[in-house]
Amino acid sequence: MDLIDTHTHIYDHQFSLDRNATVERALQAGVGMMLLPNVDASTIAPMLQLHEQFPDCTRVMMGLQPEEVREDYKEVLSQMEKELSGAGAASRVPQSRVHYVGVGEVGLDFYWDATYEKQQLDAFATQLDWAKQLGLPLSIHCRNAFDKMTRILERKQDGGLRGVMHCFTGTEDEAKAYLGLGFHLGLGGVTTYKNCAVKDFLPNLPLDRIVLETDAPYLAPVPCRGKRNEPAFLVHTAQKIADVLGMPLDEIAAVTTENARVLFDL
C-alpha cells in the first residue's frame, strides 16, 4: 500500500522527542510521502530542517496560516515570498535549492476571533496570487468563513487556481461549491468521527477529487482519537473511506495517492 499524507506538521515541537521514529512508523505503515505545509515565520526553519533530513519522503509548502495573521503580516509575507522565490536565507539547503510543491497553509479562520479579519482577507488574496503566478497548488484552511472564502475564490479563479480544501468537514453543498471552483477535498481523521456528516454524502463525491491527510499532530482518527496524531495513522482514515464506499483499501490508497501526485506534481 502506498499512501500520501498531503498535510502534516511533524516538524512541530510535539514530535521533538521522537520525530525520526515518527517518520519511520509512517514509512512502515505505507505512507511513503508526507507534505509539510508551513504555519508562520517561526516554523520555516524546522520544516526545512526536517525536509533536509528526509528529502526522499517529504515535500514542503510555504504559506501563512490564517490564525497566525497579525499586524505584521505584510513583513511575514515578504519573508515567505522570498523563500518561495529561492531568495530567502532559510531556503538554502546544502547543495540544492528548496523545491516548494505548494502554497500553504493559507486561508481564513474566524472561529475564535475576527480581530484580524481585514488582514486575513488581504493575506489570503495575496497568497492566492502567488499560487497563480508560480503555478502551484494551494492548501487552504477554512473555518467559519465559507461565504467569504467562496466569494474570494470566485473572484480570483480564472483557471489558474487549484489545490486542496484542507480538513474538509462541511456540508454537501459546500463540498460541491469547492469542487465547482476546481479544488480537491482533503479528508482526515475527522472523517472517522461518529458525528462527521461527510460520511453521509461521501458516495456522492468524485473519488478523483479526494486526497488524504492527517493534520498531525491534531485530529487523530478513530481508533486513535485523543492521542497525538501522526502520519502512520492515515491508514485508519483510508480504511473508513474504503468501508463507506464499499471498496478495497488498496484501491482507495491507489486512487487518492495518484490524485495527490498529479495535483502536487510529485
mmCIF file of C-alpha atoms in Angstrom, residues 9-109:
data_model
loop_
_atom_site.group_PDB
_atom_site.id
_atom_site.type_symbol
_atom_site.label_atom_id
_atom_site.label_comp_id
_atom_site.label_asym_id
_atom_site.label_seq_id
_atom_site.Cartn_x
_atom_site.Cartn_y
_atom_site.Cartn_z
ATOM 1 C CA HIS A 9 3.081 19.208 10.708
ATOM 2 C CA ILE A 10 5.577 16.678 12.035
ATOM 3 C CA TYR A 11 8.192 19.428 12.346
ATOM 4 C CA ASP A 12 6.066 20.661 15.291
ATOM 5 C CA HIS A 13 7.605 20.658 18.772
ATOM 6 C CA GLN A 14 5.218 17.872 19.807
ATOM 7 C CA PHE A 15 7.444 15.493 17.808
ATOM 8 C CA SER A 16 10.737 16.749 19.242
ATOM 9 C CA LEU A 17 11.393 13.547 21.198
ATOM 10 C CA ASP A 18 10.531 11.005 18.503
ATOM 11 C CA ARG A 19 10.490 12.778 15.132
ATOM 12 C CA ASN A 20 12.737 10.249 13.391
ATOM 13 C CA ALA A 21 10.723 7.373 14.805
ATOM 14 C CA THR A 22 7.525 9.084 13.627
ATOM 15 C CA VAL A 23 8.839 9.154 10.075
ATOM 16 C CA GLU A 24 9.881 5.513 10.284
ATOM 17 C CA ARG A 25 6.464 4.468 11.591
ATOM 18 C CA ALA A 26 4.847 6.309 8.688
ATOM 19 C CA LEU A 27 7.011 4.529 6.141
ATOM 20 C CA GLN A 28 6.327 1.162 7.754
ATOM 21 C CA ALA A 29 2.572 1.885 7.635
ATOM 22 C CA GLY A 30 2.753 2.543 3.902
ATOM 23 C CA VAL A 31 2.805 6.338 3.996
ATOM 24 C CA GLY A 32 5.597 6.920 1.524
ATOM 25 C CA MET A 33 5.303 10.697 1.183
ATOM 26 C CA MET A 34 4.458 13.459 3.654
ATOM 27 C CA LEU A 35 3.688 17.019 2.568
ATOM 28 C CA LEU A 36 4.646 19.717 5.068
ATOM 29 C CA PRO A 37 2.684 22.983 4.939
ATOM 30 C CA ASN A 38 4.203 25.953 6.737
ATOM 31 C CA VAL A 39 2.431 27.836 9.546
ATOM 32 C CA ASP A 40 4.278 31.077 10.324
ATOM 33 C CA ALA A 41 7.743 32.649 10.260
ATOM 34 C CA SER A 42 8.956 30.554 13.202
ATOM 35 C CA THR A 43 8.164 27.216 11.508
ATOM 36 C CA ILE A 44 10.117 27.780 8.306
ATOM 37 C CA ALA A 45 13.478 26.660 9.684
ATOM 38 C CA PRO A 46 12.290 23.473 11.467
ATOM 39 C CA MET A 47 10.181 22.499 8.453
ATOM 40 C CA LEU A 48 13.131 22.834 6.089
ATOM 41 C CA GLN A 49 15.452 21.049 8.505
ATOM 42 C CA LEU A 50 13.105 18.077 8.555
ATOM 43 C CA HIS A 51 12.908 18.082 4.771
ATOM 44 C CA GLU A 52 16.688 18.227 4.532
ATOM 45 C CA GLN A 53 16.904 15.208 6.827
ATOM 46 C CA PHE A 54 14.271 13.216 4.921
ATOM 47 C CA PRO A 55 14.367 14.539 1.335
ATOM 48 C CA ASP A 56 13.006 11.367 -0.247
ATOM 49 C CA CYS A 57 9.758 11.126 1.720
ATOM 50 C CA THR A 58 8.880 14.771 2.493
ATOM 51 C CA ARG A 59 7.960 17.807 0.438
ATOM 52 C CA VAL A 60 7.384 21.372 1.633
ATOM 53 C CA MET A 61 4.941 24.226 1.090
ATOM 54 C CA MET A 62 5.159 27.888 2.024
ATOM 55 C CA GLY A 63 2.360 29.996 3.456
ATOM 56 C CA LEU A 64 0.976 31.923 6.410
ATOM 57 C CA GLN A 65 -1.736 30.062 8.315
ATOM 58 C CA PRO A 66 -4.738 32.369 8.894
ATOM 59 C CA GLU A 67 -4.769 32.021 12.674
ATOM 60 C CA GLU A 68 -1.209 33.377 12.696
ATOM 61 C CA VAL A 69 -2.043 36.579 10.787
ATOM 62 C CA ARG A 70 -1.223 39.637 12.900
ATOM 63 C CA GLU A 71 -0.500 43.331 12.378
ATOM 64 C CA ASP A 72 2.940 42.470 10.980
ATOM 65 C CA TYR A 73 1.548 40.093 8.347
ATOM 66 C CA LYS A 74 2.957 42.052 5.421
ATOM 67 C CA GLU A 75 6.510 41.680 6.742
ATOM 68 C CA VAL A 76 5.938 37.964 7.297
ATOM 69 C CA LEU A 77 4.511 37.559 3.796
ATOM 70 C CA SER A 78 7.505 39.389 2.348
ATOM 71 C CA GLN A 79 9.832 36.887 4.022
ATOM 72 C CA MET A 80 7.767 33.963 2.762
ATOM 73 C CA GLU A 81 7.636 35.308 -0.777
ATOM 74 C CA LYS A 82 11.434 35.419 -0.766
ATOM 75 C CA GLU A 83 11.528 31.813 0.392
ATOM 76 C CA LEU A 84 9.240 30.762 -2.444
ATOM 77 C CA SER A 85 11.416 32.563 -4.964
ATOM 78 C CA GLY A 86 14.592 30.997 -3.577
ATOM 79 C CA ALA A 87 15.943 34.333 -2.346
ATOM 80 C CA GLY A 88 15.342 33.725 1.365
ATOM 81 C CA ALA A 89 18.111 32.668 3.723
ATOM 82 C CA ALA A 90 16.187 29.695 5.121
ATOM 83 C CA SER A 91 15.541 28.191 1.699
ATOM 84 C CA ARG A 92 19.210 27.487 1.025
ATOM 85 C CA VAL A 93 19.930 23.906 1.992
ATOM 86 C CA PRO A 94 23.300 22.284 1.232
ATOM 87 C CA GLN A 95 23.858 21.553 -2.461
ATOM 88 C CA SER A 96 20.303 22.309 -3.528
ATOM 89 C CA ARG A 97 17.567 24.904 -3.608
ATOM 90 C CA VAL A 98 14.351 24.034 -1.844
ATOM 91 C CA HIS A 99 11.586 22.967 -4.197
ATOM 92 C CA TYR A 100 8.186 24.043 -2.888
ATOM 93 C CA VAL A 101 5.271 21.936 -4.109
ATOM 94 C CA GLY A 102 2.507 24.229 -2.901
ATOM 95 C CA VAL A 103 1.379 27.455 -1.263
ATOM 96 C CA GLY A 104 0.087 26.622 2.185
ATOM 97 C CA GLU A 105 -1.211 26.565 4.734
ATOM 98 C CA VAL A 106 -3.300 29.617 3.817
ATOM 99 C CA GLY A 107 -6.933 30.617 4.206
ATOM 100 C CA LEU A 108 -9.482 32.190 6.531
ATOM 101 C CA ASP A 109 -10.415 31.339 10.123
#
